[in-house]
């Protein structure tokens, strides 16, 4: 018998190719807002203005000084602009940094956000905000001077999210893979994250299927709109699963490695994820089976084998994750990213205090060493082994 707690999050989702061009005005009408502050990066400003054009004079100002990780000065400038133009809503068009800037405004003003994401970050469906400041304590983002503080506040959760895969075809292949793999990690990790429940697992499993179908297809052809739709749908589900379930051991390891050794975010995620899954799988067999089933279904959909797809759960999830990453050109081991073997012990010490207490298997220092060493050494993909024999 099931027993669980589940905090469902509110929000309206509008999804489809072309919806950003067709439906933004109707969505502003639904929220009854008429003094909209448009937020976008300088690069995406022309696109954002084009999409917001049907709102006419309801767009009262445009804020373009978006920077990664939302420096506090940027947040304050955006809030000041919102106040000076008496904005009654924020329309953000862009990636996680842009959504984060809109959230910073909502955090202190309570203004509703309409979010139009153009990457697979997933921030648009979470109530999590993040701000970077120079001196206050918080979570390190990798430099001695910068400290990222994060928090949860339901005021920052966008009221409406407009997902339009047409906006993502310009996202370069490497950024698409990085952003999509991050989403995949959120889905896998949702199976053992602290607030997991049957609903978040459902979203995560479907998210893995969609991402496993979309990632290789977008890698092969970034203009493939159907594959872009799969990726964006998967990213939405990944964000939703993460928002509800939270993150676990994998993210703790990646955060520590990224912060201490400046390793690239997405590649580190892609390399560490199969090792954490391999470690947790014996104690979480249902999760492993469902992750394998979703990866198998995604791979088959990508291969165009919709008919007679085998959803029996026979796919080895660890092998499937490694093959997916290898197909995207991700290096096999952390050593290829520059991590030295003698830094593994230091990594273990950094991760050990942060290990989630309810990880399916007890991850003591010896276990952490095993996981990180395996990720450091890297595995030879099964396809390559087969080719060699
Ligand atoms: P980003 O927003 O910084 O965008 C990365 C780059 O891609 C930028 O140069 C941007 O201009 C460009 N770009 C965006 N969309 C594009 C498109 N369609 N075509 C071409 N170029 C495009 O990066 P991101 O990965 O989307 O977001 C990362 C940030 O989001 C981090 O700060 C992270 O902490 C945050 N985040 C927050 C949450 C949360 O729940 N609060 C969740 C995930 C990520």
CSV table of C-alpha atoms and ligand atoms in Angstrom, one decimal:
chain,number,residue,atom,x,y,z
A,1,UNK,CA,0.0,0.0,0.0
A,2,UNK,CA,1.2,3.5,-0.9
A,3,UNK,CA,1.8,6.2,1.6
A,4,UNK,CA,3.2,9.6,0.5
A,5,UNK,CA,3.2,13.3,0.9
A,6,UNK,CA,2.9,15.4,-2.3
A,7,UNK,CA,2.9,19.2,-2.5
A,8,UNK,CA,1.4,19.8,-6.0
A,9,UNK,CA,2.5,23.1,-7.5
A,10,UNK,CA,0.1,25.4,-9.3
A,11,UNK,CA,0.8,27.0,-12.7
A,12,UNK,CA,-0.6,27.0,-16.3
A,13,UNK,CA,1.4,25.4,-19.1
A,14,UNK,CA,0.9,26.2,-22.8
A,15,UNK,CA,2.9,23.9,-25.0
A,16,UNK,CA,3.3,23.7,-28.8
A,17,UNK,CA,5.2,24.8,-31.9
A,18,UNK,CA,4.3,28.4,-32.6
A,19,UNK,CA,2.5,29.1,-29.4
A,20,UNK,CA,4.8,31.9,-28.3
A,21,UNK,CA,4.0,33.9,-31.4
A,22,UNK,CA,0.2,33.1,-31.2
A,23,UNK,CA,-0.8,33.0,-27.6
A,24,UNK,CA,1.2,35.5,-25.5
A,25,UNK,CA,-1.5,38.2,-25.7
A,26,UNK,CA,-4.2,35.8,-24.7
A,27,UNK,CA,-2.1,34.7,-21.7
A,28,UNK,CA,-1.6,38.3,-20.6
A,29,UNK,CA,-5.4,38.8,-20.9
A,30,UNK,CA,-6.0,35.7,-18.7
A,31,UNK,CA,-3.8,37.3,-16.0
A,32,UNK,CA,-5.5,40.7,-16.5
A,33,UNK,CA,-2.1,42.5,-16.6
A,34,UNK,CA,-1.4,45.6,-18.6
A,35,UNK,CA,1.9,47.0,-17.4
A,36,UNK,CA,4.4,44.3,-18.5
A,37,UNK,CA,8.1,44.4,-17.8
A,38,UNK,CA,9.9,42.3,-20.5
A,39,UNK,CA,13.1,40.6,-19.4
A,40,UNK,CA,15.6,39.1,-21.9
A,41,UNK,CA,19.3,39.0,-22.5
A,42,UNK,CA,20.8,41.5,-24.9
A,43,UNK,CA,21.2,38.7,-27.5
A,44,UNK,CA,17.6,37.6,-27.2
A,45,UNK,CA,16.2,41.1,-27.0
A,46,UNK,CA,15.1,41.3,-30.7
A,47,UNK,CA,13.4,37.9,-30.5
A,48,UNK,CA,11.7,38.9,-27.2
A,49,UNK,CA,10.5,42.2,-28.7
A,50,UNK,CA,9.1,40.3,-31.7
A,51,UNK,CA,7.2,37.8,-29.5
A,52,UNK,CA,5.9,40.5,-27.2
A,53,UNK,CA,4.8,42.8,-30.1
A,54,UNK,CA,1.1,41.6,-29.9
A,55,UNK,CA,1.0,43.1,-26.4
A,56,UNK,CA,1.6,46.5,-27.9
A,57,UNK,CA,1.8,49.3,-25.3
A,58,UNK,CA,1.2,46.9,-22.5
A,59,UNK,CA,5.0,46.3,-22.6
A,60,UNK,CA,6.1,49.3,-20.5
A,61,UNK,CA,9.8,48.5,-20.3
A,62,UNK,CA,12.5,46.1,-21.3
A,63,UNK,CA,15.3,44.9,-19.0
A,64,UNK,CA,18.3,43.3,-20.8
A,65,UNK,CA,21.1,43.4,-18.2
A,66,UNK,CA,20.7,39.7,-17.5
A,67,UNK,CA,23.8,37.9,-16.2
A,68,UNK,CA,24.5,34.3,-15.2
A,69,UNK,CA,23.5,33.3,-11.6
A,70,UNK,CA,21.7,36.7,-11.1
A,71,UNK,CA,24.2,39.0,-9.4
A,72,UNK,CA,22.4,40.9,-6.6
A,73,UNK,CA,23.2,44.2,-8.4
A,74,UNK,CA,21.3,42.9,-11.5
A,75,UNK,CA,18.4,41.9,-9.3
A,76,UNK,CA,18.3,45.3,-7.7
A,77,UNK,CA,18.4,47.2,-11.0
A,78,UNK,CA,15.6,45.0,-12.4
A,79,UNK,CA,13.5,45.6,-9.3
A,80,UNK,CA,14.1,49.3,-9.5
A,81,UNK,CA,13.0,49.4,-13.1
A,82,UNK,CA,9.8,47.4,-12.3
A,83,UNK,CA,9.0,49.9,-9.6
A,84,UNK,CA,9.7,53.0,-11.7
A,85,UNK,CA,7.4,51.9,-14.5
A,86,UNK,CA,4.8,50.5,-12.1
A,87,UNK,CA,4.9,47.1,-13.7
A,88,UNK,CA,2.1,44.7,-12.8
A,89,UNK,CA,3.7,41.6,-14.4
A,90,UNK,CA,7.0,40.2,-15.7
A,91,UNK,CA,7.4,38.5,-19.1
A,92,UNK,CA,10.7,36.6,-19.2
A,93,UNK,CA,11.9,35.2,-22.5
A,94,UNK,CA,15.2,33.2,-22.4
A,95,UNK,CA,17.1,30.6,-20.5
A,96,UNK,CA,17.5,29.9,-16.8
A,97,UNK,CA,19.5,33.1,-16.2
A,98,UNK,CA,16.6,35.2,-17.6
A,99,UNK,CA,14.0,33.3,-15.7
A,100,UNK,CA,16.1,33.7,-12.6
A,101,UNK,CA,16.1,37.5,-13.1
A,102,UNK,CA,12.4,37.5,-13.4
A,103,UNK,CA,12.2,35.5,-10.2
A,104,UNK,CA,14.4,38.0,-8.4
A,105,UNK,CA,11.9,40.7,-9.2
A,106,UNK,CA,8.9,38.5,-8.1
A,107,UNK,CA,10.7,37.6,-4.9
A,108,UNK,CA,10.4,41.1,-3.5
A,109,UNK,CA,7.4,42.5,-5.4
A,110,UNK,CA,5.1,39.4,-5.8
A,111,UNK,CA,4.6,40.3,-9.5
A,112,UNK,CA,3.2,37.4,-11.6
A,113,UNK,CA,5.6,35.9,-14.1
A,114,UNK,CA,4.8,34.7,-17.6
A,115,UNK,CA,7.9,32.6,-18.5
A,116,UNK,CA,8.9,31.6,-22.1
A,117,UNK,CA,11.9,29.3,-21.7
A,118,UNK,CA,14.4,28.9,-24.5
A,119,UNK,CA,16.7,26.3,-22.9
A,120,UNK,CA,16.1,23.1,-21.0
A,121,UNK,CA,17.0,24.5,-17.5
A,122,UNK,CA,13.5,23.8,-16.0
A,123,UNK,CA,13.7,26.8,-13.6
A,124,UNK,CA,10.3,28.1,-14.9
A,125,UNK,CA,8.4,25.3,-13.1
A,126,UNK,CA,10.3,25.5,-9.7
A,127,UNK,CA,9.7,27.9,-6.8
A,128,UNK,CA,13.5,28.0,-6.3
A,129,UNK,CA,15.3,31.4,-6.6
A,130,UNK,CA,19.0,32.0,-6.7
A,131,UNK,CA,21.1,35.2,-6.2
A,132,UNK,CA,24.8,35.8,-6.3
A,133,UNK,CA,26.4,38.2,-3.9
A,134,UNK,CA,30.0,39.0,-3.1
A,135,UNK,CA,30.2,38.6,0.6
A,136,UNK,CA,27.1,36.9,2.2
A,137,UNK,CA,27.3,33.3,3.2
A,138,UNK,CA,25.5,30.7,1.0
A,139,UNK,CA,26.3,28.1,-1.5
A,140,UNK,CA,29.6,28.5,-3.3
A,141,UNK,CA,29.4,28.6,-7.1
A,142,UNK,CA,33.1,28.0,-7.6
A,143,UNK,CA,34.9,31.3,-7.0
A,144,UNK,CA,36.2,32.6,-3.7
A,145,UNK,CA,34.5,35.9,-4.1
A,146,UNK,CA,31.1,34.8,-5.3
A,147,UNK,CA,28.5,33.2,-3.1
A,148,UNK,CA,25.2,31.9,-4.5
A,149,UNK,CA,22.3,32.0,-2.1
A,150,UNK,CA,19.2,29.9,-3.0
A,151,UNK,CA,15.8,29.7,-1.5
A,152,UNK,CA,12.3,28.5,-2.0
A,153,UNK,CA,9.4,31.0,-2.3
A,154,UNK,CA,6.1,30.3,-4.0
A,155,UNK,CA,5.9,34.0,-5.2
A,156,UNK,CA,8.7,33.2,-7.7
A,157,UNK,CA,6.9,30.3,-9.4
A,158,UNK,CA,5.8,31.6,-12.8
A,159,UNK,CA,2.0,31.7,-13.2
A,160,UNK,CA,2.1,30.8,-16.8
A,161,UNK,CA,4.8,28.9,-18.8
A,162,UNK,CA,4.7,29.1,-22.6
A,163,UNK,CA,6.8,26.3,-24.1
A,164,UNK,CA,7.5,26.7,-27.8
A,165,UNK,CA,10.0,24.3,-29.4
A,166,UNK,CA,10.4,26.7,-32.3
A,167,UNK,CA,12.3,29.0,-30.0
A,168,UNK,CA,14.9,26.3,-29.2
A,169,UNK,CA,16.1,25.4,-32.7
A,170,UNK,CA,18.8,28.2,-32.4
A,171,UNK,CA,20.2,26.7,-29.2
A,172,UNK,CA,23.6,25.3,-30.3
A,173,UNK,CA,24.1,21.5,-30.2
A,174,UNK,CA,26.6,21.6,-27.4
A,175,UNK,CA,24.4,23.8,-25.2
A,176,UNK,CA,21.4,21.7,-26.1
A,177,UNK,CA,23.2,18.5,-25.0
A,178,UNK,CA,24.5,20.2,-21.8
A,179,UNK,CA,21.1,21.6,-20.9
A,180,UNK,CA,19.2,18.3,-21.8
A,181,UNK,CA,21.6,16.1,-19.9
A,182,UNK,CA,21.2,18.3,-16.8
A,183,UNK,CA,17.4,17.7,-17.2
A,184,UNK,CA,18.0,14.0,-17.5
A,185,UNK,CA,20.0,14.0,-14.3
A,186,UNK,CA,17.1,15.7,-12.5
A,187,UNK,CA,14.8,13.0,-13.7
A,188,UNK,CA,17.0,10.1,-12.7
A,189,UNK,CA,17.8,11.6,-9.4
A,190,UNK,CA,14.1,12.3,-8.7
A,191,UNK,CA,13.7,8.5,-8.0
A,192,UNK,CA,15.6,8.8,-4.8
A,193,UNK,CA,15.5,12.5,-4.0
A,194,UNK,CA,14.2,13.5,-0.5
A,195,UNK,CA,10.6,14.4,-1.4
A,196,UNK,CA,10.1,11.7,-4.1
A,197,UNK,CA,6.5,10.4,-4.5
A,198,UNK,CA,4.6,8.4,-7.1
A,199,UNK,CA,3.6,11.5,-9.0
A,200,UNK,CA,7.2,12.9,-9.3
A,201,UNK,CA,8.4,9.5,-10.3
A,202,UNK,CA,5.7,9.4,-13.0
A,203,UNK,CA,6.9,12.7,-14.4
A,204,UNK,CA,10.5,11.7,-14.1
A,205,UNK,CA,10.0,8.4,-16.0
A,206,UNK,CA,8.2,10.1,-18.9
A,207,UNK,CA,10.8,12.9,-18.8
A,208,UNK,CA,13.6,10.3,-19.2
A,209,UNK,CA,11.8,8.7,-22.2
A,210,UNK,CA,11.3,12.1,-23.9
A,211,UNK,CA,14.9,13.3,-23.3
A,212,UNK,CA,16.4,9.9,-24.4
A,213,UNK,CA,14.5,10.2,-27.6
A,214,UNK,CA,15.2,13.9,-28.2
A,215,UNK,CA,18.9,14.2,-27.2
A,216,UNK,CA,20.5,12.1,-29.9
A,217,UNK,CA,18.1,13.4,-32.5
A,218,UNK,CA,18.8,17.0,-31.7
A,219,UNK,CA,22.6,16.2,-31.7
A,220,UNK,CA,22.2,14.8,-35.2
A,221,UNK,CA,20.0,17.6,-36.5
A,222,UNK,CA,19.5,20.7,-34.2
A,223,UNK,CA,16.7,21.9,-36.5
A,224,UNK,CA,14.6,18.8,-36.1
A,225,UNK,CA,11.5,20.4,-34.6
A,226,UNK,CA,9.9,17.1,-33.4
A,227,UNK,CA,13.1,16.2,-31.5
A,228,UNK,CA,13.2,19.8,-30.1
A,229,UNK,CA,9.6,19.2,-28.9
A,230,UNK,CA,10.6,16.0,-27.2
A,231,UNK,CA,13.5,17.7,-25.5
A,232,UNK,CA,11.4,20.7,-24.3
A,233,UNK,CA,8.7,18.4,-23.1
A,234,UNK,CA,11.3,16.3,-21.2
A,235,UNK,CA,12.8,19.4,-19.8
A,236,UNK,CA,9.4,20.5,-18.5
A,237,UNK,CA,8.9,17.1,-16.8
A,238,UNK,CA,12.4,17.2,-15.4
A,239,UNK,CA,11.9,20.6,-13.9
A,240,UNK,CA,8.5,19.5,-12.5
A,241,UNK,CA,10.0,16.3,-10.9
A,242,UNK,CA,12.9,18.3,-9.5
A,243,UNK,CA,10.6,21.0,-8.1
A,244,UNK,CA,8.6,18.4,-6.2
A,245,UNK,CA,11.2,15.7,-5.3
A,246,UNK,CA,14.4,17.8,-4.9
A,247,UNK,CA,17.8,16.4,-5.7
A,248,UNK,CA,20.0,13.8,-4.1
A,249,UNK,CA,23.4,12.1,-4.0
A,250,UNK,CA,24.3,12.7,-7.6
A,251,UNK,CA,23.8,16.4,-7.4
A,252,UNK,CA,25.8,16.6,-4.2
A,253,UNK,CA,28.8,14.9,-5.9
A,254,UNK,CA,28.6,17.1,-9.0
A,255,UNK,CA,28.2,20.3,-7.0
A,256,UNK,CA,31.3,19.4,-4.9
A,257,UNK,CA,33.4,18.4,-7.9
A,258,UNK,CA,32.3,21.4,-10.0
A,259,UNK,CA,32.9,23.9,-7.2
A,260,UNK,CA,36.3,22.6,-6.0
A,261,UNK,CA,37.9,21.6,-9.3
A,262,UNK,CA,36.0,23.9,-11.8
A,263,UNK,CA,34.9,20.9,-13.9
A,264,UNK,CA,32.4,21.6,-16.7
A,265,UNK,CA,28.9,21.2,-15.3
A,266,UNK,CA,27.1,19.1,-18.0
A,267,UNK,CA,29.9,16.8,-18.7
A,268,UNK,CA,30.5,16.1,-15.0
A,269,UNK,CA,26.8,15.3,-14.7
A,270,UNK,CA,26.8,13.0,-17.6
A,271,UNK,CA,29.9,11.1,-16.3
A,272,UNK,CA,28.8,10.8,-12.7
A,273,UNK,CA,25.1,9.9,-13.2
A,274,UNK,CA,25.6,6.3,-14.4
A,275,UNK,CA,28.0,5.6,-11.5
A,276,UNK,CA,25.5,6.9,-8.9
A,277,UNK,CA,22.8,4.8,-10.6
A,278,UNK,CA,25.1,1.8,-10.6
A,279,UNK,CA,25.6,2.3,-6.9
A,280,UNK,CA,22.0,2.9,-5.9
A,281,UNK,CA,20.4,0.4,-8.3
A,282,UNK,CA,20.8,-2.7,-6.0
A,283,UNK,CA,18.9,-0.9,-3.3
A,284,UNK,CA,16.4,0.8,-5.6
A,285,UNK,CA,15.5,-2.0,-8.1
A,286,UNK,CA,12.1,-0.5,-9.0
A,287,UNK,CA,13.8,2.8,-9.8
A,288,UNK,CA,16.5,1.1,-11.9
A,289,UNK,CA,13.8,-0.9,-13.8
A,290,UNK,CA,11.8,2.2,-14.6
A,291,UNK,CA,14.8,4.3,-15.6
A,292,UNK,CA,15.9,1.4,-17.9
A,293,UNK,CA,12.4,1.1,-19.3
A,294,UNK,CA,12.3,4.8,-20.1
A,295,UNK,CA,15.8,4.9,-21.6
A,296,UNK,CA,15.0,1.9,-23.8
A,297,UNK,CA,11.7,3.4,-25.0
A,298,UNK,CA,13.4,6.7,-25.7
A,299,UNK,CA,16.2,5.0,-27.7
A,300,UNK,CA,13.6,3.0,-29.7
A,301,UNK,CA,11.5,6.0,-30.5
A,302,UNK,CA,14.7,7.8,-31.7
A,303,UNK,CA,15.5,4.8,-33.9
A,304,UNK,CA,12.0,5.1,-35.4
A,305,UNK,CA,10.9,1.7,-33.9
A,306,UNK,CA,7.7,2.9,-32.5
A,307,UNK,CA,5.9,-0.3,-33.5
A,308,UNK,CA,6.4,-3.2,-31.2
A,309,UNK,CA,8.6,-1.2,-28.8
A,310,UNK,CA,9.9,-3.3,-26.0
A,311,UNK,CA,8.9,-1.7,-22.8
A,312,UNK,CA,9.6,-4.7,-20.6
A,313,UNK,CA,12.3,-3.0,-18.6
A,314,UNK,CA,15.1,-5.2,-20.0
A,315,UNK,CA,17.3,-2.2,-20.8
A,316,UNK,CA,20.3,-2.0,-18.5
A,317,UNK,CA,19.9,1.6,-17.3
A,318,UNK,CA,23.6,2.1,-16.5
A,319,UNK,CA,24.8,0.9,-19.9
A,320,UNK,CA,22.0,2.9,-21.6
A,321,UNK,CA,23.1,6.2,-19.9
A,322,UNK,CA,26.7,5.6,-20.8
A,323,UNK,CA,25.8,5.0,-24.4
A,324,UNK,CA,23.6,8.0,-24.6
A,325,UNK,CA,26.4,10.2,-23.3
A,326,UNK,CA,29.0,8.6,-25.6
A,327,UNK,CA,26.7,9.3,-28.6
A,328,UNK,CA,26.7,13.0,-27.6
A,329,UNK,CA,30.5,13.1,-27.5
A,330,UNK,CA,30.8,13.3,-23.7
A,331,UNK,CA,34.2,12.2,-22.4
A,332,UNK,CA,34.1,8.9,-20.6
A,333,UNK,CA,35.9,9.8,-17.4
A,334,UNK,CA,36.5,12.8,-15.2
A,335,UNK,CA,40.2,12.3,-15.8
A,336,UNK,CA,39.5,13.4,-19.4
A,337,UNK,CA,38.1,16.6,-17.9
A,338,UNK,CA,41.4,17.2,-15.9
A,339,UNK,CA,40.6,15.7,-12.5
A,340,UNK,CA,43.7,14.0,-11.1
A,341,UNK,CA,43.5,10.6,-9.3
A,342,UNK,CA,45.1,12.2,-6.2
A,343,UNK,CA,42.1,14.6,-6.0
A,344,UNK,CA,39.6,11.8,-5.5
A,345,UNK,CA,40.3,11.6,-1.7
A,346,UNK,CA,39.7,15.4,-1.4
A,347,UNK,CA,36.5,15.0,-3.4
A,348,UNK,CA,35.3,12.3,-1.0
A,349,UNK,CA,35.9,14.6,2.0
A,350,UNK,CA,33.9,17.4,0.3
A,351,UNK,CA,30.9,15.2,-0.5
A,352,UNK,CA,30.8,13.1,2.7
A,353,UNK,CA,29.1,15.8,4.9
A,354,UNK,CA,26.5,16.4,2.2
A,355,UNK,CA,25.3,12.8,1.6
A,356,UNK,CA,21.5,12.7,1.9
A,357,UNK,CA,20.5,10.6,4.9
A,358,UNK,CA,17.8,8.7,3.0
A,359,UNK,CA,19.9,7.7,-0.1
A,360,UNK,CA,18.7,4.2,-1.0
A,361,UNK,CA,22.2,2.8,0.0
A,362,UNK,CA,24.4,4.1,2.8
A,363,UNK,CA,27.1,6.1,1.0
A,364,UNK,CA,30.0,6.2,3.4
A,365,UNK,CA,33.5,7.4,2.5
A,366,UNK,CA,34.4,4.0,1.0
A,367,UNK,CA,31.3,4.0,-1.2
A,368,UNK,CA,31.9,7.6,-2.3
A,369,UNK,CA,35.5,6.7,-3.1
A,370,UNK,CA,34.2,3.8,-5.2
A,371,UNK,CA,31.7,6.0,-7.1
A,372,UNK,CA,34.0,8.9,-7.7
A,373,UNK,CA,36.9,6.6,-8.7
A,374,UNK,CA,34.7,4.8,-11.2
A,375,UNK,CA,33.6,8.2,-12.6
A,376,UNK,CA,37.2,9.3,-12.8
A,377,UNK,CA,38.4,6.2,-14.6
A,378,UNK,CA,35.5,6.2,-17.1
A,379,UNK,CA,34.0,3.2,-18.7
A,380,UNK,CA,34.3,1.8,-22.1
A,381,UNK,CA,30.9,2.0,-23.8
A,382,UNK,CA,29.4,-1.4,-24.5
A,383,UNK,CA,29.1,-0.5,-28.2
A,384,UNK,CA,32.9,-0.1,-28.4
A,385,UNK,CA,33.6,-3.3,-26.5
A,386,UNK,CA,31.3,-5.1,-29.0
A,387,UNK,CA,33.2,-3.5,-31.9
A,388,UNK,CA,36.5,-4.6,-30.5
A,389,UNK,CA,35.5,-8.2,-30.0
B,1,LIG,P1,21.5,30.7,-19.6
B,1,LIG,O1,20.1,31.2,-19.3
B,1,LIG,O2,22.6,31.4,-18.9
B,1,LIG,O3,21.7,30.6,-21.1
B,1,LIG,C1,22.9,30.1,-21.7
B,1,LIG,C2,23.2,30.8,-23.0
B,1,LIG,O4,22.3,30.3,-24.0
B,1,LIG,C3,23.1,32.3,-22.9
B,1,LIG,O5,24.2,32.8,-23.6
B,1,LIG,C4,21.8,32.6,-23.7
B,1,LIG,O6,21.8,33.8,-24.3
B,1,LIG,C5,21.8,31.5,-24.7
B,1,LIG,N1,20.5,31.0,-25.2
B,1,LIG,C6,19.4,30.8,-24.4
B,1,LIG,N2,18.4,30.4,-25.2
B,1,LIG,C7,18.9,30.3,-26.5
B,1,LIG,C8,18.3,29.9,-27.7
B,1,LIG,N3,17.1,29.4,-27.8
B,1,LIG,N4,19.1,30.0,-28.8
B,1,LIG,C9,20.4,30.4,-28.7
B,1,LIG,N5,21.0,30.8,-27.6
B,1,LIG,C10,20.2,30.7,-26.5
B,1,LIG,O7,21.6,29.1,-19.2
B,1,LIG,P2,20.6,28.0,-18.7
B,1,LIG,O8,21.4,26.7,-18.7
B,1,LIG,O9,19.3,28.1,-19.4
B,1,LIG,O10,20.3,28.4,-17.2
B,1,LIG,C11,21.3,28.3,-16.2
B,1,LIG,C12,20.9,29.1,-15.0
B,1,LIG,O11,19.6,28.6,-14.5
B,1,LIG,C13,21.9,28.8,-13.8
B,1,LIG,O12,22.1,30.1,-13.1
B,1,LIG,C14,21.1,27.9,-12.9
B,1,LIG,O13,21.5,28.0,-11.6
B,1,LIG,C15,19.7,28.3,-13.1
B,1,LIG,N6,18.7,27.3,-12.8
B,1,LIG,C16,17.8,27.5,-11.8
B,1,LIG,C17,16.8,26.6,-11.5
B,1,LIG,C18,15.8,26.9,-10.4
B,1,LIG,O14,15.0,26.0,-10.2
B,1,LIG,N7,15.9,28.0,-9.8
B,1,LIG,C19,16.8,25.4,-12.2
B,1,LIG,C20,17.7,25.1,-13.3
B,1,LIG,C21,18.6,26.1,-13.6
